[in-house]
XYZ file of N, CA and C in Angstrom:
717
model
N 294.747 86.740 150.944
C 294.077 87.711 150.089
C 292.993 87.891 150.910
N 292.470 88.846 150.147
C 291.309 90.119 150.351
C 290.643 89.454 148.913
N 289.395 89.267 149.369
C 288.418 89.450 148.033
C 287.486 90.821 148.058
N 287.725 91.298 147.005
C 287.197 92.225 146.799
C 285.864 93.122 146.934
N 285.087 93.662 147.325
C 283.791 93.611 147.758
C 283.082 93.863 146.237
N 282.196 93.405 146.380
C 280.988 93.741 145.084
C 280.412 94.765 144.378
N 280.523 95.721 143.738
C 280.434 97.207 143.341
C 278.590 96.819 142.350
N 277.571 96.916 143.182
C 276.467 97.267 142.086
C 276.028 97.852 141.091
N 276.731 98.965 141.453
C 276.523 100.052 140.113
C 277.333 99.610 139.207
N 278.357 99.255 139.639
C 280.253 98.628 138.246
C 278.764 97.822 137.549
N 278.434 96.658 138.334
C 278.281 95.540 137.631
C 276.678 95.864 136.296
N 276.108 97.189 136.511
C 275.084 97.486 136.421
C 275.468 97.980 134.938
N 276.845 98.435 134.621
C 277.200 99.619 134.168
C 277.244 98.547 133.099
N 278.154 97.227 133.464
C 278.671 96.543 132.467
C 277.420 95.900 131.532
N 276.960 95.694 132.995
C 275.630 94.609 131.465
C 275.094 95.312 130.426
N 274.665 96.949 130.743
C 273.581 97.929 130.045
C 275.265 97.748 128.885
N 277.011 98.065 128.931
C 277.272 98.274 127.517
C 277.506 97.096 127.167
N 277.023 95.900 127.671
C 276.324 94.747 126.674
C 275.462 94.873 125.832
N 274.419 94.924 126.568
C 272.876 94.943 125.379
C 273.328 96.649 124.792
N 273.647 97.475 125.272
C 272.640 98.576 124.257
C 274.901 99.961 123.764
N 274.816 100.263 122.507
C 275.938 101.259 122.304
C 275.728 102.599 123.676
N 276.587 102.462 124.412
C 277.234 103.033 125.346
C 277.194 104.598 125.070
N 278.045 104.925 122.900
C 278.072 106.365 123.310
C 276.518 106.972 122.479
N 276.000 105.952 122.486
C 274.490 106.402 121.566
C 273.711 106.394 122.985
N 273.664 105.761 123.905
C 272.954 105.414 124.964
C 271.850 106.257 125.464
N 272.104 107.844 125.239
C 270.959 109.303 125.373
C 270.097 109.348 124.854
N 270.442 109.185 124.021
C 269.563 108.865 122.614
C 268.874 107.414 121.834
N 269.334 106.968 122.523
C 268.467 105.499 122.566
C 267.082 105.617 124.109
N 267.768 105.839 125.286
C 266.503 106.551 125.831
C 265.750 107.338 125.418
N 265.926 108.365 125.016
C 265.295 109.222 123.999
C 264.327 109.072 123.848
N 264.603 107.886 122.601
C 263.929 107.834 121.502
C 262.399 106.738 122.272
N 263.426 105.887 123.313
C 262.330 104.800 124.008
C 261.385 105.580 124.651
N 261.788 107.114 125.339
C 260.321 107.137 125.765
C 259.520 108.228 124.885
N 259.964 108.552 123.787
C 259.649 109.371 122.037
C 258.486 108.527 121.844
N 258.602 107.277 121.608
C 257.162 106.113 121.130
C 257.067 105.845 122.099
N 256.611 106.145 123.316
C 256.346 105.911 124.578
C 255.106 106.572 124.614
N 255.983 107.316 124.941
C 254.593 109.397 124.711
C 253.835 109.199 123.415
N 254.960 108.803 122.099
C 253.696 109.037 121.050
C 252.240 107.666 121.665
N 253.030 106.667 121.751
C 251.831 105.282 122.364
C 250.726 105.424 122.956
N 250.741 106.355 123.992
C 250.156 107.219 124.683
C 249.148 107.784 124.396
N 249.893 108.557 123.618
C 249.255 110.518 123.051
C 248.163 109.472 121.982
N 248.540 107.860 121.257
C 247.765 107.367 120.088
C 246.191 106.882 121.362
N 246.510 106.610 121.687
C 245.782 104.956 122.370
C 244.339 106.263 123.490
N 244.840 107.316 124.347
C 244.113 108.112 124.579
C 243.133 108.648 123.759
N 243.969 109.619 122.580
C 243.194 110.064 121.062
C 242.025 108.837 120.895
N 242.416 107.288 120.762
C 241.608 106.355 120.282
C 240.357 106.327 121.591
N 241.048 106.056 122.120
C 240.140 106.433 123.673
C 238.997 107.678 123.785
N 239.574 108.517 123.070
C 238.490 110.129 123.196
C 237.404 110.613 122.055
N 238.121 110.051 121.035
C 237.355 109.942 119.996
C 237.365 108.525 118.917
N 236.260 107.296 119.468
C 237.046 106.393 119.316
C 235.358 106.151 117.834
N 235.928 105.310 116.743
C 235.656 105.181 115.049
C 234.317 103.931 115.622
N 233.635 104.119 114.246
C 232.336 103.078 113.967
C 233.363 101.768 113.906
N 234.173 101.058 114.731
C 234.341 99.553 114.457
C 233.857 98.478 114.990
N 233.817 97.696 114.279
C 233.063 96.476 114.708
C 233.912 95.066 115.248
N 234.877 94.748 115.283
C 235.932 94.036 115.592
C 237.612 94.550 115.419
N 238.154 93.919 116.495
C 239.325 94.378 116.619
C 240.358 93.301 115.864
N 241.028 92.940 115.159
C 242.054 92.057 115.046
C 243.155 91.502 116.317
N 242.713 90.199 116.665
C 243.082 89.777 117.662
C 244.588 88.130 117.152
N 244.982 87.371 118.141
C 246.028 86.187 118.076
C 245.269 85.560 119.087
N 243.500 84.565 118.490
C 242.820 84.654 119.111
C 243.493 83.075 120.746
N 244.768 82.528 119.783
C 246.175 82.409 120.810
C 246.786 82.674 121.831
N 246.347 84.301 121.794
C 247.200 85.046 122.999
C 245.936 85.838 123.869
N 244.522 85.344 123.846
C 243.311 85.188 124.183
C 243.512 85.348 125.392
N 242.368 85.897 126.923
C 242.568 84.517 127.297
C 240.790 84.812 127.760
N 240.153 83.107 127.228
C 238.998 83.247 127.476
C 237.594 84.279 128.371
N 238.351 83.836 130.181
C 237.432 84.086 131.212
C 237.501 85.941 130.840
N 238.084 86.589 130.093
C 237.897 87.716 129.813
C 236.521 88.584 128.972
N 236.338 87.263 127.954
C 235.575 87.456 125.905
C 234.203 87.441 126.901
N 232.952 88.571 126.859
C 231.928 88.074 126.770
C 230.738 88.513 125.849
N 229.724 88.546 125.717
C 228.778 88.254 124.737
C 227.725 89.161 124.776
N 227.772 90.386 124.142
C 227.013 91.472 124.420
C 225.523 91.397 124.348
N 225.285 90.292 124.572
C 223.751 89.981 125.810
C 224.026 89.559 127.303
N 225.316 89.221 127.460
C 225.807 89.021 128.685
C 225.796 89.766 129.172
N 226.799 91.325 128.732
C 226.773 92.679 129.338
C 225.708 93.515 129.471
N 224.221 93.140 128.402
C 223.744 93.848 128.734
C 222.776 93.756 130.150
N 222.601 91.832 129.649
C 221.875 91.183 131.240
C 222.615 92.266 132.306
N 223.930 92.094 132.892
C 224.628 92.948 134.012
C 223.654 94.422 133.994
N 223.903 95.099 132.781
C 223.927 96.427 132.758
C 221.916 97.326 133.163
N 221.544 96.029 133.194
C 220.259 96.040 133.697
C 219.898 95.593 134.317
N 220.246 94.820 135.178
C 220.074 94.584 136.599
C 220.599 95.322 137.856
N 221.833 95.952 137.188
C 222.328 96.972 137.940
C 222.718 98.296 138.008
N 221.661 98.596 136.607
C 221.517 99.910 136.465
C 222.663 100.731 135.673
N 223.556 99.830 134.853
C 224.651 100.307 134.769
C 223.839 101.129 132.921
N 225.042 101.751 132.543
C 225.223 101.601 131.045
C 226.503 101.425 130.317
N 226.156 100.904 128.802
C 227.855 100.400 128.525
C 227.873 101.681 126.942
N 228.628 102.283 127.116
C 228.875 102.889 125.621
C 230.334 103.729 125.619
N 230.419 104.310 124.287
C 231.846 104.253 124.024
C 232.193 104.730 125.323
N 233.683 104.967 125.067
C 234.795 105.718 126.249
C 234.626 107.009 126.260
N 234.911 107.483 125.270
C 234.731 109.107 124.934
C 233.366 109.782 125.872
N 231.905 108.795 125.939
C 231.648 109.399 127.038
C 232.251 109.882 128.420
N 232.893 108.858 128.693
C 232.949 108.824 130.220
C 234.606 110.124 130.955
N 233.730 110.630 132.456
C 233.870 111.477 132.548
C 234.625 111.176 133.662
N 234.789 110.275 134.256
C 235.542 109.172 134.991
C 237.183 109.389 134.956
N 238.189 109.230 135.547
C 240.138 109.544 135.538
C 240.095 107.706 134.715
N 241.122 107.629 133.297
C 241.150 106.330 133.895
C 242.746 106.100 134.215
N 242.065 105.185 134.843
C 243.614 104.759 135.835
C 245.071 104.493 134.796
N 246.771 105.362 135.151
C 247.502 104.598 134.355
C 247.934 103.035 133.935
N 247.060 102.699 135.220
C 247.062 101.218 134.421
C 246.226 100.467 133.682
N 244.717 100.929 133.235
C 244.111 101.099 132.158
C 245.001 101.295 130.803
N 246.075 102.199 130.641
C 245.980 102.782 129.727
C 247.814 102.004 129.319
N 248.239 100.785 130.563
C 249.443 99.870 130.874
C 248.720 98.722 129.896
N 247.165 98.729 130.441
C 246.808 97.261 130.116
C 246.677 97.135 128.689
N 246.351 98.206 127.877
C 246.404 98.700 126.605
C 247.505 98.338 125.800
N 248.412 98.892 126.688
C 249.890 98.984 125.338
C 250.012 97.517 125.549
N 250.001 96.896 126.962
C 250.323 95.079 127.052
C 250.104 94.891 125.804
N 248.292 94.839 125.414
C 247.701 94.278 124.827
C 248.406 94.247 123.130
N 248.436 95.800 123.491
C 248.527 95.739 121.471
C 249.755 95.360 121.343
N 250.802 95.695 122.390
C 251.753 94.310 122.028
C 251.991 92.673 121.767
N 251.278 92.624 122.799
C 250.685 90.768 122.467
C 250.418 90.574 121.172
N 249.482 91.660 120.946
C 248.659 90.995 119.523
C 248.960 91.403 118.856
N 249.813 92.958 118.040
C 250.433 92.703 118.037
C 249.592 94.073 116.191
N 248.636 95.411 117.672
C 247.596 95.440 116.612
C 247.437 96.490 117.353
N 245.893 97.687 116.705
C 246.362 99.129 117.652
C 244.642 98.956 118.098
N 244.400 98.606 118.765
C 243.022 98.738 119.555
C 242.377 100.063 119.523
N 240.975 99.594 118.764
C 239.725 101.168 118.565
C 238.331 100.254 119.156
N 238.108 101.369 119.471
C 236.095 101.330 119.729
C 235.820 100.698 121.406
N 236.691 101.600 122.113
C 237.024 101.174 123.273
C 235.022 101.400 123.810
N 235.019 100.908 124.717
C 233.705 100.944 125.294
C 233.880 100.627 126.971
N 233.094 101.141 128.071
C 233.170 101.070 129.322
C 231.716 101.002 130.231
N 231.637 99.709 130.925
C 230.822 99.974 131.752
C 230.827 100.560 133.287
N 230.181 101.163 133.601
C 229.745 101.881 134.607
C 228.257 102.626 134.810
N 227.985 103.242 136.712
C 227.019 103.601 136.332
C 226.285 104.809 135.499
N 225.551 105.981 135.146
C 225.434 107.153 134.994
C 225.678 107.577 135.291
N 226.510 108.171 136.291
C 227.182 109.316 136.886
C 228.753 109.478 136.628
N 229.079 108.851 135.150
C 230.419 108.403 135.022
C 230.732 108.935 134.003
N 229.348 109.662 133.210
C 229.078 109.398 131.838
C 228.915 110.980 131.648
N 229.342 111.139 130.222
C 229.246 112.715 130.396
C 228.060 112.848 129.127
N 226.530 112.397 129.322
C 225.741 112.487 128.837
C 225.035 113.418 128.149
N 225.093 113.047 127.113
C 224.110 113.882 126.394
C 222.476 114.057 127.081
N 221.777 115.529 126.781
C 220.093 115.424 127.059
C 219.482 115.349 126.186
N 218.768 114.867 126.180
C 217.818 114.345 125.185
C 216.751 114.440 126.395
N 230.791 102.853 141.848
C 231.425 103.325 142.576
C 232.258 101.867 141.788
N 232.230 100.675 139.693
C 233.632 100.267 138.909
C 233.494 99.725 137.792
N 234.092 101.141 136.698
C 234.302 100.842 135.269
C 235.118 99.569 134.902
N 234.629 99.062 133.544
C 234.856 98.026 132.883
C 235.373 98.533 131.530
N 236.504 98.593 131.821
C 237.116 99.212 129.677
C 237.310 98.288 128.831
N 236.410 97.562 127.516
C 236.260 96.806 126.700
C 236.526 96.921 125.475
N 237.390 95.737 124.421
C 237.706 96.704 122.842
C 236.635 95.458 122.383
N 235.831 95.717 121.705
C 235.177 94.765 119.708
C 235.594 94.179 119.686
N 235.493 92.709 119.766
C 236.162 91.661 118.949
C 235.805 91.348 117.560
N 233.882 92.064 117.653
C 233.158 90.902 116.487
C 232.072 90.444 116.570
N 231.457 90.098 116.359
C 230.320 89.457 116.361
C 229.504 89.197 117.436
N 229.159 91.107 117.313
C 228.134 91.132 119.227
C 229.409 90.582 120.963
N 230.499 90.335 120.137
C 231.528 89.579 122.034
C 232.202 90.689 121.605
N 233.017 90.768 123.373
C 234.170 91.908 123.481
C 234.828 91.692 124.880
N 236.508 92.028 124.213
C 237.341 91.605 124.978
C 237.524 92.514 126.214
N 237.388 92.118 127.800
C 237.580 93.180 128.853
C 239.382 93.439 129.394
N 239.586 95.146 128.492
C 240.932 95.178 128.667
C 241.170 95.216 130.112
N 240.387 96.155 131.122
C 240.814 95.983 132.146
C 239.636 96.646 133.428
N 239.630 96.755 134.789
C 238.616 96.817 135.803
C 239.368 97.715 136.420
N 238.660 98.549 137.159
C 239.365 99.759 138.138
C 238.137 99.963 139.130
N 238.668 100.763 139.849
C 237.948 100.875 141.337
C 237.354 100.089 142.048
N 236.203 101.018 143.051
C 235.860 100.113 143.521
C 234.898 99.376 143.604
N 234.365 98.368 143.803
C 233.140 97.256 143.519
C 231.657 97.464 144.047
N 230.449 97.276 143.204
C 229.168 98.290 143.266
C 228.925 97.705 145.133
N 227.858 98.884 145.754
C 227.620 97.557 146.508
C 226.174 96.568 146.054
N 226.501 95.698 147.586
C 226.188 95.060 147.938
C 224.810 94.419 147.395
N 223.763 94.681 147.503
C 222.867 95.484 147.357
C 221.796 96.275 146.275
N 222.987 96.416 145.520
C 222.838 97.105 144.627
C 221.613 97.063 142.980
N 221.761 95.803 143.042
C 220.543 94.788 142.188
C 219.308 94.698 143.091
N 219.388 94.822 144.239
C 218.269 94.852 144.578
C 217.670 96.286 144.676
N 218.310 97.397 145.154
C 217.783 98.591 145.020
C 217.819 98.670 143.532
N 217.535 98.620 142.437
C 217.634 98.815 140.789
C 216.759 97.493 140.582
N 216.606 96.920 141.329
C 214.901 95.865 140.678
C 213.798 96.372 140.316
N 213.687 97.860 140.654
C 211.986 98.622 140.479
C 212.054 98.760 138.996
N 213.795 98.880 138.789
C 213.687 100.431 137.224
C 214.009 99.356 136.327
N 213.855 98.569 136.682
C 213.894 96.703 135.523
C 212.606 96.969 134.328
N 211.144 97.264 135.557
C 210.160 96.998 134.038
C 209.069 97.990 135.069
N 207.698 98.714 134.035
C 206.936 99.171 134.604
C 206.060 98.415 135.317
N 205.894 97.520 135.239
C 205.706 95.836 136.308
C 205.881 95.644 137.954
N 207.202 96.118 137.874
C 208.454 95.907 139.257
C 207.902 96.902 140.003
N 207.864 98.281 139.305
C 207.531 99.243 139.561
C 206.143 100.085 140.442
N 205.240 98.784 139.646
C 204.214 99.280 140.579
C 203.336 98.734 141.204
N 204.100 97.087 141.140
C 204.699 95.944 141.808
C 204.743 96.588 143.920
N 206.288 97.644 143.800
C 207.012 98.160 144.795
C 205.990 98.941 145.280
N 205.298 100.252 144.930
C 204.104 100.622 144.902
C 203.425 100.516 146.103
N 203.127 98.904 145.353
C 201.822 98.697 146.076
C 202.602 98.393 147.208
N 203.436 97.196 147.218
C 203.591 97.239 148.386
C 204.469 98.695 149.990
N 204.156 99.621 149.073
C 205.076 100.351 149.939
C 203.464 101.295 150.495
N 202.792 101.003 149.736
C 201.182 101.901 149.879
C 200.860 101.415 151.180
N 200.570 99.805 151.121
C 200.089 99.063 151.662
C 200.828 98.892 153.765
N 202.109 98.782 153.248
C 203.407 99.522 154.643
C 202.473 101.150 155.413
N 202.208 101.515 154.418
C 202.316 102.986 154.799
C 200.565 102.926 155.316
N 199.796 101.961 155.052
C 198.190 102.280 155.471
C 197.820 101.387 156.528
N 199.295 100.074 156.904
C 199.236 100.056 158.432
C 200.163 100.463 159.084
N 200.573 101.571 158.919
C 201.148 102.391 159.410
C 199.643 103.183 160.059
N 199.037 103.655 159.399
C 198.239 104.722 159.830
C 197.444 103.851 161.154
N 197.632 105.083 162.345
C 196.582 104.789 163.615
C 195.265 104.596 163.063
N 194.782 103.558 164.380
C 193.748 102.947 164.268
C 192.601 104.062 164.510
N 191.173 104.465 163.707
C 190.201 105.700 164.274
C 190.945 107.701 164.063
N 192.401 107.266 163.325
C 192.943 108.326 162.365
C 191.509 108.927 161.856
N 191.379 108.105 160.309
C 189.692 108.691 159.837
C 188.721 108.226 159.933
N 188.754 107.487 160.458
C 186.991 106.810 160.429
C 186.963 106.175 162.406
N 185.951 105.728 162.895
C 185.394 105.770 164.235
C 185.585 103.946 163.751
N 185.359 103.628 163.071
C 185.407 102.054 162.684
C 186.114 101.731 162.187
N 187.226 100.449 162.544
C 188.177 99.804 161.575
C 188.165 98.315 161.345
N 187.640 98.940 159.621
C 186.813 97.379 159.464
C 187.806 97.649 157.871
N 186.903 96.900 156.917
C 188.062 96.675 155.952
C 187.618 96.655 155.066
N 186.545 98.085 154.825
C 186.452 98.840 153.861
C 186.831 100.339 154.053
N 187.319 100.513 155.313
C 188.283 101.604 155.637
C 189.212 101.579 155.662
N 189.623 100.265 155.718
C 191.381 99.818 155.682
C 191.803 99.779 153.826
N 190.660 98.888 152.938
C 190.753 99.621 151.651
C 190.945 101.223 150.799
N 189.957 102.105 151.740
C 189.820 103.345 151.636
C 190.828 103.991 151.579
N 191.485 103.486 152.410
C 192.857 104.053 153.516
C 193.809 103.682 152.799
N 193.660 102.048 151.686
C 195.189 102.228 150.966
C 195.147 102.382 149.738
N 194.228 103.141 148.887
C 194.011 103.287 147.736
C 193.986 104.590 147.841
N 193.643 105.650 149.129
C 194.337 107.066 148.894
C 196.077 106.758 149.025
N 196.607 106.230 150.089
C 198.093 106.149 150.022
C 198.312 105.256 148.927
N 197.734 105.023 147.760
C 198.852 104.150 146.727
C 198.140 104.828 145.690
N 197.449 106.268 145.849
C 197.746 106.903 145.023
C 198.562 108.449 145.277
N 199.115 108.765 146.260
C 199.452 109.548 147.049
C 200.920 109.245 146.256
N 201.663 107.806 146.468
C 203.032 106.812 146.359
C 203.211 107.120 145.106
N 201.877 106.802 144.362
C 201.734 106.594 142.552
C 202.369 108.205 142.026
N 201.813 109.365 142.647
C 201.862 110.749 142.386
C 203.471 110.587 142.559
N 204.039 110.105 143.753
C 205.557 110.560 143.497
C 206.535 110.017 143.328
N 205.998 108.367 142.831
C 206.790 107.948 141.974
C 206.671 109.355 140.130
N 205.577 109.199 139.784
C 205.518 109.878 138.507
C 206.228 111.021 138.873
N 205.887 111.963 139.668
C 206.396 113.351 139.340
C 207.774 113.013 139.741
N 208.759 112.265 140.135
C 209.713 112.205 140.440
C 210.593 111.480 138.953
N 209.970 110.725 139.040
C 210.337 110.194 137.181
C 210.011 111.268 135.751
N 209.240 111.856 135.932
C 208.880 112.727 135.289
C 209.574 114.067 134.870
N 209.936 114.582 135.988
C 210.835 115.351 136.583
C 211.702 115.347 136.594
N 213.001 114.251 136.589
C 214.718 113.554 136.373
C 214.653 113.241 135.145
N 213.559 112.762 134.842
C 213.739 112.269 133.645
C 214.049 110.992 133.472
N 213.575 110.301 134.800
C 214.356 108.150 134.664
C 213.589 107.409 133.658
N 213.904 106.673 133.677
C 213.101 105.234 132.512
C 213.887 104.261 132.580
N 213.239 102.881 132.527
C 213.832 101.726 132.518
C 214.998 101.669 132.522
N 215.209 100.176 133.096
C 216.904 99.769 133.018
C 217.354 99.279 131.411
N 215.922 98.462 130.972
C 216.123 98.031 129.588
C 216.137 99.298 127.887
N 215.989 100.342 128.660
C 215.620 101.920 128.415
C 217.253 102.476 127.752
N 217.460 102.281 128.830
C 218.726 103.300 129.647
C 220.789 102.789 129.175
N 220.608 101.094 129.087
C 221.743 100.731 129.270
C 222.788 100.782 127.948
N 222.503 100.812 127.018
C 223.294 102.035 126.249
C 222.932 102.913 125.531
N 222.319 103.556 126.511
C 222.016 105.245 125.464
C 222.305 106.328 126.021
N 222.552 107.603 124.928
C 223.861 108.674 125.640
C 223.357 109.852 126.071
N 221.697 109.502 125.912
C 221.137 111.034 126.573
C 220.664 110.391 127.588
N 220.663 111.625 128.851
C 220.926 111.403 130.334
C 219.333 111.547 130.572
N 218.720 111.535 129.508
C 216.517 111.623 130.504
C 216.092 110.920 128.851
N 217.624 109.542 128.874
C 216.086 108.767 127.675
C 214.961 107.126 128.649
């Protein structure tokens, strides 16, 4: 006696018939997709026009503690790496489908509607008013934020070092001093004076320092640059 071969499609149909009413299957599918589409439209609307939300109603038993961050921690990272922490409505990059999916899953798990989204990203990824990894957060209250999703590429490993001079005026002044000193050592002996001595070196250094400082000031004022502590949560391009 030959045993009949198993038809997986038939098995799937039988399983579907047990779980759903076959006569209204099309309508059920249509309703599921309609609800999902309405949910996604509502999430995108909340991302684009966030209200003034202090916190969201989370079920703390369902939270991942490694995703909870305080505002002071976010501020320090933004200052160190010259990033901005702004409302999601200012974000001009493309929000990936996985981020929307993460929001859906979080809302379903906590039975709530998430609002007040914020994003950590470099300035170039925001539409800033004129006056290379984003992280999506929602407020929990008491200056705590919950990380919903992260996407994109990691930052350059040397970004913190490269942005060090933008942390304060003292850092920028020290860097200007070092660059001027380097340029002074690069000047060939006897180029400006016949004798190479300490007085000549100091004169050349002051000339280099003024030149480098002038370039730095021109760059700062011309492009409206400011120090990291002043821009980390500013929505203005020239803050």
